[in-house]
């Protein structure tokens, strides 16, 4: 075992990379849940985004087009969920599960023939001056565009929810859909848009894994990150900035765990690989004491009878 | 303009019609999917649904129906109890794995001793293992109010790592030339979950599944606990006034689901699978969720749905080898079934009304 082989600067830099898919998926789901919808299909939308992005990036040679395709793929899949839960008024838990099962199958089907290919590499951002700073430059300012896109989306969601009229309406729909309906807001339409946004975010998060983080395509490669993203929203008490904090926390656990594996710590690999999931459970237990911040209409079916 | 209108009472006809419509819709959509993949849709559908039962090689496939259906039914019965009460255990796959590990562990510990008591001990260990794994989300839910959906799902990934660690370490076959995987339990008579009637596919897991169906039927229709489960699911407030103890219900529902899933895993590892290997689990725990819904959370429905789902597994394998249909297409097909079911289900609680847009 040689812990000195772990470079703290690289560790922090890779933490930001490891956290990004989680961040994207979780902030999307946060918006969905703020609108009062519980979409358990994050894992399915992520993996679909992962393969859509991968396939388009490989075929066009342009990773940015890949990311766009991933967002579109995730959104199209989430549209299925939206139709089921908002139009056909199906149970959200069951529909979300179905979405995950379906997405895993769909991605495996599309992904045939893409195994073992390297995608075109993503351009790294290089800001003159900032990127050359001694320690901070490596940690903060020399990542790919997607890392900053994730941060921008978090900031945007925070601003929208807190300071804009649209955010207020979204929250109203999530807190009390009957009242929002009585005020004349289109509950179903607003929720549909939120679900599509969540799907696009999850898709991009998936593409980040297949295009940048791994970068490769293997079946089921998201390995539960979508589910951790769901847990993260609970951890964050439905607050965007805490999603950021949580994503970095989990990213950190993943990175440290991988580094420990590489350093050859005396703990078997399998037990180290369990740690992100176990820590998620632990965090859920700690955070579940406070349920007050959950949107009041979360998971409830809305049917406009009048 | 079409408008949904809530029915005063769920339609009895649609409760049973919905799965049938969903299956037909899935066949049509699945056929379109197979056509997109360049296969003749009619041949593909016939290969999946007809050939395993009635083709000239059906004698070979029919036993598989029981082998594949038993774990699905066993797990789905357990899940349905919780789903009825609004308790969402979606980590049956993890409970299945841990049950298999515990059962196989007991069997391997006795190797090479022979004795009639070994197999029953393994069954108990499997049930206990699954139960204990399900108790983690149950106790956390009762004590801290933690979301059981996420915890039980996280534990699937933990269980998969545990399985890998066991297959590569503690339970590895000492005479296996360093290959991963345990001793083959099929070659250890006392621990082997053998066919009860040769060539029928009938093993102890099938018997357990039948017993579970009957047990669940009696529980749900004749026992106060079943009444409490249904009451909690349909009217939580009324259940509280009626003195139903929600904590007890959570522990019982998750516990039973875990024990049944654990038993299913144990029967699988000691019978059809034979040994503990990294990838011996094939996702029955997740497919069982579809089975539970397709069977309308009703024991008899689950029995039929389990057999149907087993058919898609077998037919899928045939289509894979004969038509070159990718395995993922079958997985997607099964996912589609759940979608269509959920979509058609709207007709159970609502009816479509043709209305003219009125002035608000």
mmCIF file of N, CA, C and O in Angstrom, chain B residues 265-333:
data_model
loop_
_atom_site.group_PDB
_atom_site.id
_atom_site.type_symbol
_atom_site.label_atom_id
_atom_site.label_comp_id
_atom_site.label_asym_id
_atom_site.label_seq_id
_atom_site.Cartn_x
_atom_site.Cartn_y
_atom_site.Cartn_z
ATOM 1 N N UNK B 265 -33.838 -17.283 -4.691
ATOM 2 C CA UNK B 265 -32.413 -17.282 -5.026
ATOM 3 C C UNK B 265 -31.747 -18.588 -4.637
ATOM 4 O O UNK B 265 -30.939 -19.145 -5.383
ATOM 5 N N UNK B 266 -32.123 -19.084 -3.473
ATOM 6 C CA UNK B 266 -31.515 -20.324 -2.991
ATOM 7 C C UNK B 266 -31.895 -21.508 -3.881
ATOM 8 O O UNK B 266 -31.053 -22.335 -4.219
ATOM 9 N N UNK B 267 -33.184 -21.577 -4.272
ATOM 10 C CA UNK B 267 -33.607 -22.678 -5.153
ATOM 11 C C UNK B 267 -32.885 -22.595 -6.497
ATOM 12 O O UNK B 267 -32.568 -23.612 -7.107
ATOM 13 N N UNK B 268 -32.639 -21.368 -6.945
ATOM 14 C CA UNK B 268 -31.995 -21.190 -8.240
ATOM 15 C C UNK B 268 -30.530 -21.631 -8.180
ATOM 16 O O UNK B 268 -30.031 -22.339 -9.045
ATOM 17 N N UNK B 269 -29.832 -21.196 -7.126
ATOM 18 C CA UNK B 269 -28.399 -21.456 -7.068
ATOM 19 C C UNK B 269 -28.122 -22.938 -6.808
ATOM 20 O O UNK B 269 -27.095 -23.472 -7.231
ATOM 21 N N UNK B 270 -29.047 -23.603 -6.106
ATOM 22 C CA UNK B 270 -28.791 -25.016 -5.814
ATOM 23 C C UNK B 270 -29.381 -25.919 -6.891
ATOM 24 O O UNK B 270 -29.163 -27.124 -6.868
ATOM 25 N N UNK B 271 -30.148 -25.327 -7.824
ATOM 26 C CA UNK B 271 -30.764 -26.150 -8.862
ATOM 27 C C UNK B 271 -30.309 -25.748 -10.248
ATOM 28 O O UNK B 271 -29.194 -26.066 -10.654
ATOM 29 N N UNK B 272 -31.142 -24.983 -10.963
ATOM 30 C CA UNK B 272 -30.827 -24.661 -12.363
ATOM 31 C C UNK B 272 -29.469 -23.984 -12.558
ATOM 32 O O UNK B 272 -28.762 -24.314 -13.503
ATOM 33 N N UNK B 273 -29.097 -23.052 -11.660
ATOM 34 C CA UNK B 273 -27.810 -22.369 -11.852
ATOM 35 C C UNK B 273 -26.666 -23.273 -11.403
ATOM 36 O O UNK B 273 -25.645 -23.365 -12.069
ATOM 37 N N UNK B 274 -26.841 -23.902 -10.255
ATOM 38 C CA UNK B 274 -25.859 -24.885 -9.810
ATOM 39 C C UNK B 274 -24.779 -24.347 -8.903
ATOM 40 O O UNK B 274 -24.345 -25.001 -7.982
ATOM 41 N N UNK B 275 -24.303 -23.147 -9.205
ATOM 42 C CA UNK B 275 -23.219 -22.662 -8.362
ATOM 43 C C UNK B 275 -23.224 -21.147 -8.242
ATOM 44 O O UNK B 275 -23.833 -20.450 -9.034
ATOM 45 N N UNK B 276 -22.528 -20.674 -7.203
ATOM 46 C CA UNK B 276 -22.396 -19.250 -6.990
ATOM 47 C C UNK B 276 -21.347 -18.728 -7.963
ATOM 48 O O UNK B 276 -20.178 -19.090 -7.880
ATOM 49 N N UNK B 277 -21.788 -17.916 -8.928
ATOM 50 C CA UNK B 277 -20.821 -17.297 -9.828
ATOM 51 C C UNK B 277 -21.145 -15.813 -9.911
ATOM 52 O O UNK B 277 -22.221 -15.385 -9.478
ATOM 53 N N UNK B 278 -20.240 -15.028 -10.470
ATOM 54 C CA UNK B 278 -20.395 -13.576 -10.425
ATOM 55 C C UNK B 278 -21.715 -13.140 -11.033
ATOM 56 O O UNK B 278 -22.374 -12.235 -10.547
ATOM 57 N N UNK B 279 -22.115 -13.803 -12.122
ATOM 58 C CA UNK B 279 -23.299 -13.326 -12.843
ATOM 59 C C UNK B 279 -24.417 -14.357 -12.847
ATOM 60 O O UNK B 279 -25.111 -14.517 -13.828
ATOM 61 N N UNK B 280 -24.594 -15.061 -11.715
ATOM 62 C CA UNK B 280 -25.648 -16.079 -11.733
ATOM 63 C C UNK B 280 -27.039 -15.436 -11.677
ATOM 64 O O UNK B 280 -28.024 -15.998 -12.117
ATOM 65 N N UNK B 281 -27.114 -14.205 -11.157
ATOM 66 C CA UNK B 281 -28.420 -13.528 -11.129
ATOM 67 C C UNK B 281 -28.675 -12.911 -12.499
ATOM 68 O O UNK B 281 -27.795 -12.300 -13.091
ATOM 69 N N UNK B 282 -29.905 -13.109 -12.990
ATOM 70 C CA UNK B 282 -30.201 -12.615 -14.343
ATOM 71 C C UNK B 282 -31.303 -11.577 -14.344
ATOM 72 O O UNK B 282 -31.938 -11.336 -15.354
ATOM 73 N N UNK B 283 -31.533 -10.958 -13.182
ATOM 74 C CA UNK B 283 -32.517 -9.880 -13.143
ATOM 75 C C UNK B 283 -33.935 -10.313 -12.854
ATOM 76 O O UNK B 283 -34.862 -9.562 -13.095
ATOM 77 N N UNK B 284 -34.136 -11.534 -12.317
ATOM 78 C CA UNK B 284 -35.486 -11.963 -11.941
ATOM 79 C C UNK B 284 -36.119 -10.985 -10.963
ATOM 80 O O UNK B 284 -37.312 -10.747 -10.992
ATOM 81 N N UNK B 285 -35.288 -10.439 -10.084
ATOM 82 C CA UNK B 285 -35.808 -9.535 -9.056
ATOM 83 C C UNK B 285 -36.462 -8.312 -9.653
ATOM 84 O O UNK B 285 -37.415 -7.772 -9.095
ATOM 85 N N UNK B 286 -35.950 -7.846 -10.805
ATOM 86 C CA UNK B 286 -36.552 -6.682 -11.454
ATOM 87 C C UNK B 286 -37.721 -7.088 -12.336
ATOM 88 O O UNK B 286 -38.743 -6.421 -12.367
ATOM 89 N N UNK B 287 -37.570 -8.203 -13.061
ATOM 90 C CA UNK B 287 -38.671 -8.652 -13.911
ATOM 91 C C UNK B 287 -39.892 -8.985 -13.062
ATOM 92 O O UNK B 287 -41.025 -8.807 -13.498
ATOM 93 N N UNK B 288 -39.637 -9.442 -11.818
ATOM 94 C CA UNK B 288 -40.755 -9.797 -10.942
ATOM 95 C C UNK B 288 -41.630 -8.590 -10.652
ATOM 96 O O UNK B 288 -42.825 -8.741 -10.388
ATOM 97 N N UNK B 289 -41.058 -7.395 -10.715
ATOM 98 C CA UNK B 289 -41.873 -6.189 -10.513
ATOM 99 C C UNK B 289 -42.923 -6.105 -11.620
ATOM 100 O O UNK B 289 -44.089 -5.833 -11.379
ATOM 101 N N UNK B 290 -42.485 -6.367 -12.866
ATOM 102 C CA UNK B 290 -43.426 -6.368 -13.986
ATOM 103 C C UNK B 290 -44.470 -7.452 -13.779
ATOM 104 O O UNK B 290 -45.662 -7.239 -13.997
ATOM 105 N N UNK B 291 -43.999 -8.620 -13.338
ATOM 106 C CA UNK B 291 -44.925 -9.741 -13.123
ATOM 107 C C UNK B 291 -45.982 -9.357 -12.100
ATOM 108 O O UNK B 291 -47.180 -9.607 -12.292
ATOM 109 N N UNK B 292 -45.561 -8.718 -11.013
ATOM 110 C CA UNK B 292 -46.502 -8.360 -9.955
ATOM 111 C C UNK B 292 -47.578 -7.425 -10.497
ATOM 112 O O UNK B 292 -48.764 -7.595 -10.215
ATOM 113 N N UNK B 293 -47.175 -6.435 -11.285
ATOM 114 C CA UNK B 293 -48.159 -5.493 -11.819
ATOM 115 C C UNK B 293 -49.046 -6.146 -12.863
ATOM 116 O O UNK B 293 -50.249 -5.938 -12.896
ATOM 117 N N UNK B 294 -48.416 -6.921 -13.752
ATOM 118 C CA UNK B 294 -49.174 -7.582 -14.811
ATOM 119 C C UNK B 294 -50.211 -8.516 -14.201
ATOM 120 O O UNK B 294 -51.302 -8.678 -14.738
ATOM 121 N N UNK B 295 -49.875 -9.122 -13.065
ATOM 122 C CA UNK B 295 -50.803 -10.020 -12.378
ATOM 123 C C UNK B 295 -51.763 -9.274 -11.487
ATOM 124 O O UNK B 295 -52.460 -9.891 -10.684
ATOM 125 N N UNK B 296 -51.825 -7.970 -11.611
ATOM 126 C CA UNK B 296 -52.758 -7.126 -10.866
ATOM 127 C C UNK B 296 -52.571 -7.253 -9.365
ATOM 128 O O UNK B 296 -53.517 -7.096 -8.612
ATOM 129 N N UNK B 297 -51.366 -7.605 -8.910
ATOM 130 C CA UNK B 297 -51.071 -7.781 -7.487
ATOM 131 C C UNK B 297 -51.988 -8.830 -6.855
ATOM 132 O O UNK B 297 -52.204 -8.840 -5.655
ATOM 133 N N UNK B 298 -52.542 -9.685 -7.683
ATOM 134 C CA UNK B 298 -53.429 -10.745 -7.207
ATOM 135 C C UNK B 298 -52.698 -12.078 -7.382
ATOM 136 O O UNK B 298 -52.116 -12.322 -8.434
ATOM 137 N N UNK B 299 -52.726 -12.940 -6.353
ATOM 138 C CA UNK B 299 -51.910 -14.172 -6.426
ATOM 139 C C UNK B 299 -52.134 -14.988 -7.692
ATOM 140 O O UNK B 299 -51.165 -15.418 -8.318
ATOM 141 N N UNK B 300 -53.412 -15.183 -8.063
ATOM 142 C CA UNK B 300 -53.653 -16.007 -9.251
ATOM 143 C C UNK B 300 -53.174 -15.297 -10.512
ATOM 144 O O UNK B 300 -52.607 -15.913 -11.414
ATOM 145 N N UNK B 301 -53.412 -13.985 -10.547
ATOM 146 C CA UNK B 301 -52.929 -13.206 -11.683
ATOM 147 C C UNK B 301 -51.429 -13.298 -11.801
ATOM 148 O O UNK B 301 -50.875 -13.423 -12.903
ATOM 149 N N UNK B 302 -50.749 -13.250 -10.654
ATOM 150 C CA UNK B 302 -49.291 -13.310 -10.660
ATOM 151 C C UNK B 302 -48.816 -14.654 -11.204
ATOM 152 O O UNK B 302 -47.830 -14.725 -11.944
ATOM 153 N N UNK B 303 -49.538 -15.700 -10.843
ATOM 154 C CA UNK B 303 -49.169 -17.030 -11.342
ATOM 155 C C UNK B 303 -49.192 -17.031 -12.875
ATOM 156 O O UNK B 303 -48.234 -17.464 -13.533
ATOM 157 N N UNK B 304 -50.295 -16.502 -13.438
ATOM 158 C CA UNK B 304 -50.410 -16.462 -14.901
ATOM 159 C C UNK B 304 -49.351 -15.539 -15.505
ATOM 160 O O UNK B 304 -48.679 -15.890 -16.489
ATOM 161 N N UNK B 305 -49.187 -14.351 -14.889
ATOM 162 C CA UNK B 305 -48.224 -13.392 -15.417
ATOM 163 C C UNK B 305 -46.809 -13.958 -15.353
ATOM 164 O O UNK B 305 -46.008 -13.743 -16.264
ATOM 165 N N UNK B 306 -46.513 -14.688 -14.280
ATOM 166 C CA UNK B 306 -45.178 -15.286 -14.142
ATOM 167 C C UNK B 306 -44.909 -16.277 -15.259
ATOM 168 O O UNK B 306 -43.823 -16.311 -15.843
ATOM 169 N N UNK B 307 -45.935 -17.083 -15.577
ATOM 170 C CA UNK B 307 -45.759 -18.054 -16.650
ATOM 171 C C UNK B 307 -45.574 -17.337 -17.995
ATOM 172 O O UNK B 307 -44.725 -17.722 -18.802
ATOM 173 N N UNK B 308 -46.348 -16.266 -18.192
ATOM 174 C CA UNK B 308 -46.234 -15.520 -19.448
ATOM 175 C C UNK B 308 -44.837 -14.914 -19.578
ATOM 176 O O UNK B 308 -44.207 -14.964 -20.642
ATOM 177 N N UNK B 309 -44.352 -14.360 -18.472
ATOM 178 C CA UNK B 309 -43.039 -13.721 -18.516
ATOM 179 C C UNK B 309 -41.949 -14.763 -18.731
ATOM 180 O O UNK B 309 -40.971 -14.521 -19.437
ATOM 181 N N UNK B 310 -42.137 -15.942 -18.117
ATOM 182 C CA UNK B 310 -41.180 -17.025 -18.342
ATOM 183 C C UNK B 310 -41.169 -17.394 -19.825
ATOM 184 O O UNK B 310 -40.116 -17.669 -20.403
ATOM 185 N N UNK B 311 -42.361 -17.348 -20.419
ATOM 186 C CA UNK B 311 -42.473 -17.666 -21.844
ATOM 187 C C UNK B 311 -41.643 -16.685 -22.678
ATOM 188 O O UNK B 311 -40.937 -17.098 -23.604
ATOM 189 N N UNK B 312 -41.703 -15.390 -22.317
ATOM 190 C CA UNK B 312 -40.929 -14.425 -23.098
ATOM 191 C C UNK B 312 -39.427 -14.666 -22.918
ATOM 192 O O UNK B 312 -38.654 -14.432 -23.829
ATOM 193 N N UNK B 313 -39.038 -15.124 -21.713
ATOM 194 C CA UNK B 313 -37.614 -15.445 -21.519
ATOM 195 C C UNK B 313 -37.189 -16.588 -22.450
ATOM 196 O O UNK B 313 -36.174 -16.508 -23.143
ATOM 197 N N UNK B 314 -37.999 -17.676 -22.420
ATOM 198 C CA UNK B 314 -37.638 -18.862 -23.211
ATOM 199 C C UNK B 314 -37.728 -18.540 -24.700
ATOM 200 O O UNK B 314 -36.793 -18.795 -25.470
ATOM 201 N N UNK B 315 -38.874 -17.944 -25.082
ATOM 202 C CA UNK B 315 -39.054 -17.588 -26.487
ATOM 203 C C UNK B 315 -37.972 -16.628 -26.951
ATOM 204 O O UNK B 315 -37.492 -16.715 -28.084
ATOM 205 N N UNK B 316 -37.602 -15.723 -26.046
ATOM 206 C CA UNK B 316 -36.536 -14.784 -26.377
ATOM 207 C C UNK B 316 -35.238 -15.502 -26.685
ATOM 208 O O UNK B 316 -34.517 -15.151 -27.621
ATOM 209 N N UNK B 317 -34.928 -16.524 -25.863
ATOM 210 C CA UNK B 317 -33.693 -17.286 -26.108
ATOM 211 C C UNK B 317 -33.752 -18.010 -27.444
ATOM 212 O O UNK B 317 -32.757 -18.053 -28.178
ATOM 213 N N UNK B 318 -34.934 -18.571 -27.747
ATOM 214 C CA UNK B 318 -35.069 -19.272 -29.035
ATOM 215 C C UNK B 318 -34.883 -18.269 -30.182
ATOM 216 O O UNK B 318 -34.148 -18.529 -31.141
ATOM 217 N N UNK B 319 -35.565 -17.112 -30.025
ATOM 218 C CA UNK B 319 -35.472 -16.098 -31.083
ATOM 219 C C UNK B 319 -34.046 -15.605 -31.236
ATOM 220 O O UNK B 319 -33.608 -15.266 -32.337
ATOM 221 N N UNK B 320 -33.326 -15.601 -30.102
ATOM 222 C CA UNK B 320 -31.935 -15.158 -30.142
ATOM 223 C C UNK B 320 -31.083 -16.105 -30.981
ATOM 224 O O UNK B 320 -30.313 -15.680 -31.835
ATOM 225 N N UNK B 321 -31.271 -17.408 -30.734
ATOM 226 C CA UNK B 321 -30.406 -18.362 -31.438
ATOM 227 C C UNK B 321 -30.886 -18.584 -32.870
ATOM 228 O O UNK B 321 -30.092 -18.785 -33.770
ATOM 229 N N UNK B 322 -32.234 -18.533 -33.085
ATOM 230 C CA UNK B 322 -32.730 -18.887 -34.406
ATOM 231 C C UNK B 322 -32.814 -17.690 -35.349
ATOM 232 O O UNK B 322 -32.546 -17.792 -36.528
ATOM 233 N N UNK B 323 -33.248 -16.553 -34.802
ATOM 234 C CA UNK B 323 -33.439 -15.385 -35.667
ATOM 235 C C UNK B 323 -32.353 -14.338 -35.471
ATOM 236 O O UNK B 323 -32.336 -13.325 -36.163
ATOM 237 N N UNK B 324 -31.497 -14.555 -34.481
ATOM 238 C CA UNK B 324 -30.466 -13.560 -34.210
ATOM 239 C C UNK B 324 -31.033 -12.286 -33.608
ATOM 240 O O UNK B 324 -30.474 -11.204 -33.768
ATOM 241 N N UNK B 325 -32.163 -12.434 -32.914
ATOM 242 C CA UNK B 325 -32.756 -11.277 -32.249
ATOM 243 C C UNK B 325 -31.916 -10.951 -31.008
ATOM 244 O O UNK B 325 -31.656 -11.831 -30.201
ATOM 245 N N UNK B 326 -31.483 -9.696 -30.841
ATOM 246 C CA UNK B 326 -30.629 -9.399 -29.693
ATOM 247 C C UNK B 326 -31.353 -9.580 -28.358
ATOM 248 O O UNK B 326 -32.560 -9.370 -28.271
ATOM 249 N N UNK B 327 -30.601 -9.979 -27.349
ATOM 250 C CA UNK B 327 -31.192 -10.215 -26.029
ATOM 251 C C UNK B 327 -31.824 -8.943 -25.486
ATOM 252 O O UNK B 327 -32.835 -8.979 -24.790
ATOM 253 N N UNK B 328 -31.209 -7.814 -25.829
ATOM 254 C CA UNK B 328 -31.725 -6.547 -25.321
ATOM 255 C C UNK B 328 -33.125 -6.271 -25.833
ATOM 256 O O UNK B 328 -33.928 -5.615 -25.171
ATOM 257 N N UNK B 329 -33.436 -6.771 -27.039
ATOM 258 C CA UNK B 329 -34.764 -6.539 -27.599
ATOM 259 C C UNK B 329 -35.826 -7.173 -26.718
ATOM 260 O O UNK B 329 -36.913 -6.632 -26.548
ATOM 261 N N UNK B 330 -35.492 -8.336 -26.147
ATOM 262 C CA UNK B 330 -36.442 -9.011 -25.265
ATOM 263 C C UNK B 330 -36.626 -8.225 -23.981
ATOM 264 O O UNK B 330 -37.728 -8.043 -23.478
ATOM 265 N N UNK B 331 -35.514 -7.719 -23.458
ATOM 266 C CA UNK B 331 -35.574 -6.919 -22.250
ATOM 267 C C UNK B 331 -36.484 -5.700 -22.477
ATOM 268 O O UNK B 331 -37.308 -5.346 -21.637
ATOM 269 N N UNK B 332 -36.327 -5.093 -23.654
ATOM 270 C CA UNK B 332 -37.123 -3.931 -23.984
ATOM 271 C C UNK B 332 -38.592 -4.308 -24.131
ATOM 272 O O UNK B 332 -39.481 -3.580 -23.709
ATOM 273 N N UNK B 333 -38.795 -5.450 -24.716
ATOM 274 C CA UNK B 333 -40.138 -6.002 -24.904
ATOM 275 C C UNK B 333 -40.842 -6.120 -23.552
ATOM 276 O O UNK B 333 -41.996 -5.726 -23.385
#
